[in-house]
Amino acid sequence: MEGLPTLSQITPLTLTFRCPRELEGLLPRPIPASRGLPDWFKAMPQQSFNPDSGIDDDTVKRCPPFIDAMTCGFLIPLICDIRIENGEFTWDNSLPPAGRAVFARAPIGFHPPSQVVGSPLFDPDRFLVKFHNLWTIEAPAGYSLLITHPVNRFDLPFTTLTGLVDSDRYHDARIHFPAHWHDAAFSGVLPKGTPIAQCIPIKREAWTAETVVFTEEDEAASRDLNERIRCQKGVYRRHYRARA
């Protein structure tokens, strides 16, 4: 499995983010997810003592799939501070008047609970929040955007709903992000720049699935790989991971 291309060897895709000229320099810009890792992840140890085995084990900080999911695509930041007290949301967002390109001035709106009736999100006494995004997003031809909650950000008091948008075609209007505010006890400030959504380009391709049984070669390859994983550390990271 040697010789797999790394990210630096792959021609990069370009996602184009546009904002009204009145907002140039006033909005926090989308950032590559690799630059938006939270402080708790940076501070956590790479190994921790496992009392069951009596040895130090790797934490998720050394798990490539965990990290690669968190650093894939782009993060969309919150446009201003939002203060939450006793379930009330307030903000101070001083933006200039809109020109020909009308835009929302509030950082959030709301969806009535009737829009999720019959789903696990439904609560007749609670709205869903809707984070306003003031950027339009254009993906390359043939690509859609998987828009989801920032991956593995269990620390955030909300969960952004997941959607798939054909942003190579639909890119002249803004995509806003509905979210379930799951921490009803939260009190404080959600600061400007907090990631509210993660955008991951997905190539549209037709595909099918097939199920087969192991051949003798498959069995031998599986035994060999599992033995290497048992005896060595970092097998996936060193020999199979395509990311730089």
Coordinates of C-alpha atoms in Angstrom, one line a residue:
M1 CA 0.0 0.0 0.0
E2 CA 3.0 2.3 -0.3
G3 CA 2.9 5.2 -2.7
L4 CA -0.7 6.4 -2.0
P5 CA -1.0 10.1 -3.0
T6 CA -1.0 12.6 -0.2
L7 CA -3.2 15.7 -0.1
S8 CA -0.2 17.8 -1.3
Q9 CA 0.0 15.7 -4.4
I10 CA -3.7 16.0 -5.3
T11 CA -4.9 19.0 -7.4
P12 CA -7.0 21.0 -4.9
L13 CA -10.6 21.9 -5.4
T14 CA -11.7 25.5 -5.0
L15 CA -14.8 26.4 -3.0
T16 CA -15.7 30.0 -3.7
F17 CA -17.3 32.0 -0.9
R18 CA -18.9 35.3 -1.8
C19 CA -20.4 38.1 0.4
P20 CA -22.0 41.5 -0.4
R21 CA -19.5 44.2 -0.9
E22 CA -20.9 46.1 2.1
L23 CA -19.8 43.2 4.3
E24 CA -16.2 42.9 2.9
G25 CA -13.8 42.8 5.9
L26 CA -16.6 42.7 8.4
L27 CA -17.5 39.0 8.4
P28 CA -15.3 36.3 9.8
R29 CA -14.1 34.2 6.8
P30 CA -14.7 30.5 6.3
I31 CA -11.6 28.6 7.3
P32 CA -10.2 25.2 6.4
A33 CA -11.4 22.8 9.1
S34 CA -7.7 21.9 9.7
R35 CA -7.2 25.4 11.1
G36 CA -10.3 25.2 13.4
L37 CA -9.4 22.5 15.8
P38 CA -10.8 23.3 19.3
D39 CA -8.7 24.1 22.3
W40 CA -9.8 20.9 24.1
F41 CA -8.4 18.8 21.3
K42 CA -5.1 20.7 21.2
A43 CA -4.7 20.4 25.0
M44 CA -5.6 16.7 25.3
P45 CA -2.8 14.1 25.7
Q46 CA -1.8 11.7 23.0
Q47 CA -1.8 8.8 25.5
S48 CA -3.6 8.1 28.7
F49 CA -3.2 5.3 31.3
N50 CA -5.7 2.4 30.8
P51 CA -6.4 0.8 34.2
D52 CA -7.8 -2.3 32.6
S53 CA -4.6 -3.1 30.7
G54 CA -2.2 -1.4 33.0
I55 CA -0.5 0.5 30.2
D56 CA -0.7 3.8 28.4
D57 CA -3.0 3.7 25.4
D58 CA -3.3 6.1 22.5
T59 CA -6.2 8.6 22.8
V60 CA -8.3 9.8 19.9
K61 CA -5.7 12.5 19.4
R62 CA -3.7 9.8 17.7
C63 CA -6.6 8.3 15.7
P64 CA -6.3 9.4 12.1
P65 CA -9.9 8.8 11.1
F66 CA -11.1 10.9 14.1
I67 CA -8.7 13.7 13.2
D68 CA -9.2 13.5 9.4
A69 CA -13.0 13.9 9.8
M70 CA -12.5 17.0 12.0
T71 CA -10.1 18.6 9.5
C72 CA -12.0 17.8 6.3
G73 CA -13.5 20.7 4.3
F74 CA -14.3 24.1 5.6
L75 CA -15.9 25.6 8.7
I76 CA -18.5 28.4 8.6
P77 CA -18.1 30.8 11.6
L78 CA -20.8 32.6 13.6
I79 CA -21.0 36.2 12.4
C80 CA -21.2 37.9 15.9
D81 CA -21.4 37.2 19.6
I82 CA -24.7 35.8 20.9
R83 CA -25.6 36.0 24.5
I84 CA -27.9 33.4 26.0
E85 CA -29.6 33.9 29.4
N86 CA -32.6 32.1 30.7
G87 CA -33.4 30.8 27.2
E88 CA -33.3 34.3 25.7
F89 CA -30.9 35.1 22.8
T90 CA -29.6 38.6 22.3
W91 CA -26.8 40.1 20.2
D92 CA -25.3 43.4 19.0
N93 CA -24.4 43.1 15.3
S94 CA -23.6 46.5 13.8
L95 CA -23.7 46.0 10.0
P96 CA -24.0 48.7 7.3
P97 CA -27.2 49.1 5.3
A98 CA -27.7 46.5 2.6
G99 CA -27.3 47.5 -1.0
R100 CA -28.7 45.6 -3.9
A101 CA -27.7 42.3 -2.3
V102 CA -30.1 42.1 0.7
F103 CA -28.8 40.1 3.7
A104 CA -30.0 39.1 7.1
R105 CA -28.8 41.4 9.9
A106 CA -29.5 39.0 12.8
P107 CA -27.1 36.1 13.4
I108 CA -29.9 33.7 14.0
G109 CA -33.6 33.1 13.1
F110 CA -35.9 30.3 14.3
H111 CA -37.9 27.4 12.8
P112 CA -41.2 26.6 14.4
P113 CA -41.5 23.1 16.0
S114 CA -44.1 22.2 13.4
Q115 CA -41.3 21.8 10.8
V116 CA -39.9 18.8 12.7
V117 CA -43.2 17.2 13.9
G118 CA -42.9 13.5 13.9
S119 CA -39.1 13.6 14.3
P120 CA -37.0 13.1 17.4
L121 CA -36.3 16.8 17.4
F122 CA -39.9 17.8 17.9
D123 CA -40.8 19.6 21.1
P124 CA -44.0 21.6 21.0
D125 CA -42.5 24.2 23.4
R126 CA -39.2 24.7 21.7
F127 CA -38.1 26.3 18.4
L128 CA -35.2 25.2 16.3
V129 CA -32.6 27.9 15.9
K130 CA -31.4 28.8 12.4
F131 CA -27.9 30.2 12.1
H132 CA -27.7 32.8 9.3
N133 CA -24.9 32.5 6.9
L134 CA -24.0 35.6 4.9
W135 CA -21.7 33.8 2.4
T136 CA -22.8 32.2 -0.8
I137 CA -20.9 29.0 -1.5
E138 CA -20.0 27.7 -5.0
A139 CA -18.6 24.2 -5.4
P140 CA -16.7 22.9 -8.5
A141 CA -18.8 21.3 -11.3
G142 CA -19.9 17.8 -10.3
Y143 CA -19.6 18.4 -6.6
S144 CA -22.2 18.8 -3.9
L145 CA -21.6 20.0 -0.3
L146 CA -22.3 17.9 2.7
I147 CA -23.2 20.5 5.3
T148 CA -23.2 19.2 8.8
H149 CA -22.4 19.9 12.5
P150 CA -18.7 20.5 13.0
V151 CA -17.4 17.0 13.3
N152 CA -16.8 15.7 16.9
R153 CA -17.7 19.0 18.4
F154 CA -19.7 17.5 21.2
D155 CA -18.8 20.5 23.4
L156 CA -21.0 22.9 21.5
P157 CA -24.5 23.6 23.0
F158 CA -26.2 23.0 19.7
T159 CA -26.2 20.4 16.9
T160 CA -26.4 21.6 13.4
L161 CA -28.7 19.5 11.2
T162 CA -27.1 17.8 8.2
G163 CA -28.0 18.5 4.6
L164 CA -26.6 17.9 1.1
V165 CA -26.7 20.8 -1.4
D166 CA -25.8 20.7 -5.1
S167 CA -23.7 23.9 -4.7
D168 CA -22.2 23.7 -8.1
R169 CA -25.6 24.6 -9.4
Y170 CA -27.2 26.3 -6.4
H171 CA -24.8 29.0 -5.4
D172 CA -26.4 32.4 -5.9
A173 CA -28.5 32.2 -2.7
R174 CA -27.2 31.7 0.8
I175 CA -27.6 28.5 2.7
H176 CA -28.6 28.9 6.3
F177 CA -28.1 26.3 9.0
P178 CA -30.9 25.0 11.2
A179 CA -29.7 23.6 14.5
H180 CA -31.1 21.9 17.6
W181 CA -30.2 23.8 20.7
H182 CA -29.7 20.8 23.0
D183 CA -28.2 22.5 26.0
A184 CA -31.3 24.2 27.5
A185 CA -29.2 25.1 30.6
F186 CA -26.6 27.0 28.7
S187 CA -25.9 30.5 29.9
G188 CA -23.2 32.7 28.6
V189 CA -21.8 33.9 25.3
L190 CA -21.4 32.0 22.1
P191 CA -18.5 34.0 20.6
K192 CA -18.1 35.4 17.1
G193 CA -16.2 32.9 15.0
T194 CA -17.6 29.7 16.7
P195 CA -18.0 27.1 14.0
I196 CA -21.6 26.6 13.2
A197 CA -21.3 24.2 10.2
Q198 CA -18.8 22.1 8.4
C199 CA -18.9 21.9 4.6
I200 CA -17.3 18.9 2.9
P201 CA -17.2 18.6 -1.0
I202 CA -18.7 15.4 -2.2
K203 CA -18.3 14.3 -5.8
R204 CA -21.6 13.1 -7.4
E205 CA -21.0 9.6 -8.8
A206 CA -23.3 6.7 -9.5
W207 CA -22.4 3.7 -7.5
T208 CA -23.6 0.2 -6.6
A209 CA -22.8 -2.2 -3.9
E210 CA -21.9 -5.9 -4.0
T211 CA -21.5 -8.5 -1.3
V212 CA -19.0 -11.3 -1.7
V213 CA -17.3 -13.9 0.6
F214 CA -13.6 -13.9 1.3
T215 CA -11.4 -15.6 -1.2
E216 CA -8.3 -17.4 0.1
E217 CA -6.3 -14.3 -0.9
D218 CA -8.7 -12.1 1.0
E219 CA -8.4 -14.3 4.1
A220 CA -4.6 -14.2 4.0
A221 CA -4.5 -10.4 3.5
S222 CA -6.9 -9.9 6.4
R223 CA -4.9 -12.1 8.7
D224 CA -1.7 -10.4 7.7
L225 CA -3.1 -6.9 8.3
N226 CA -4.7 -7.7 11.6
E227 CA -1.4 -9.3 12.8
R228 CA 0.5 -6.2 11.7
I229 CA -2.0 -4.0 13.6
R230 CA -1.6 -6.2 16.7
C231 CA 2.2 -6.1 16.6
Q232 CA 2.9 -2.5 15.4
K233 CA 1.6 1.0 16.2
G234 CA 0.5 3.4 13.5
V235 CA 0.0 0.8 10.7
Y236 CA -2.9 2.7 9.2
R237 CA -1.3 6.1 9.6
R238 CA 2.0 5.1 8.1
H239 CA 0.9 2.8 5.3
Y240 CA -2.7 3.5 4.4
R241 CA -3.6 7.0 5.2
A242 CA -3.7 9.3 2.1
R243 CA -3.7 12.6 4.0
A244 CA -0.5 14.6 4.4

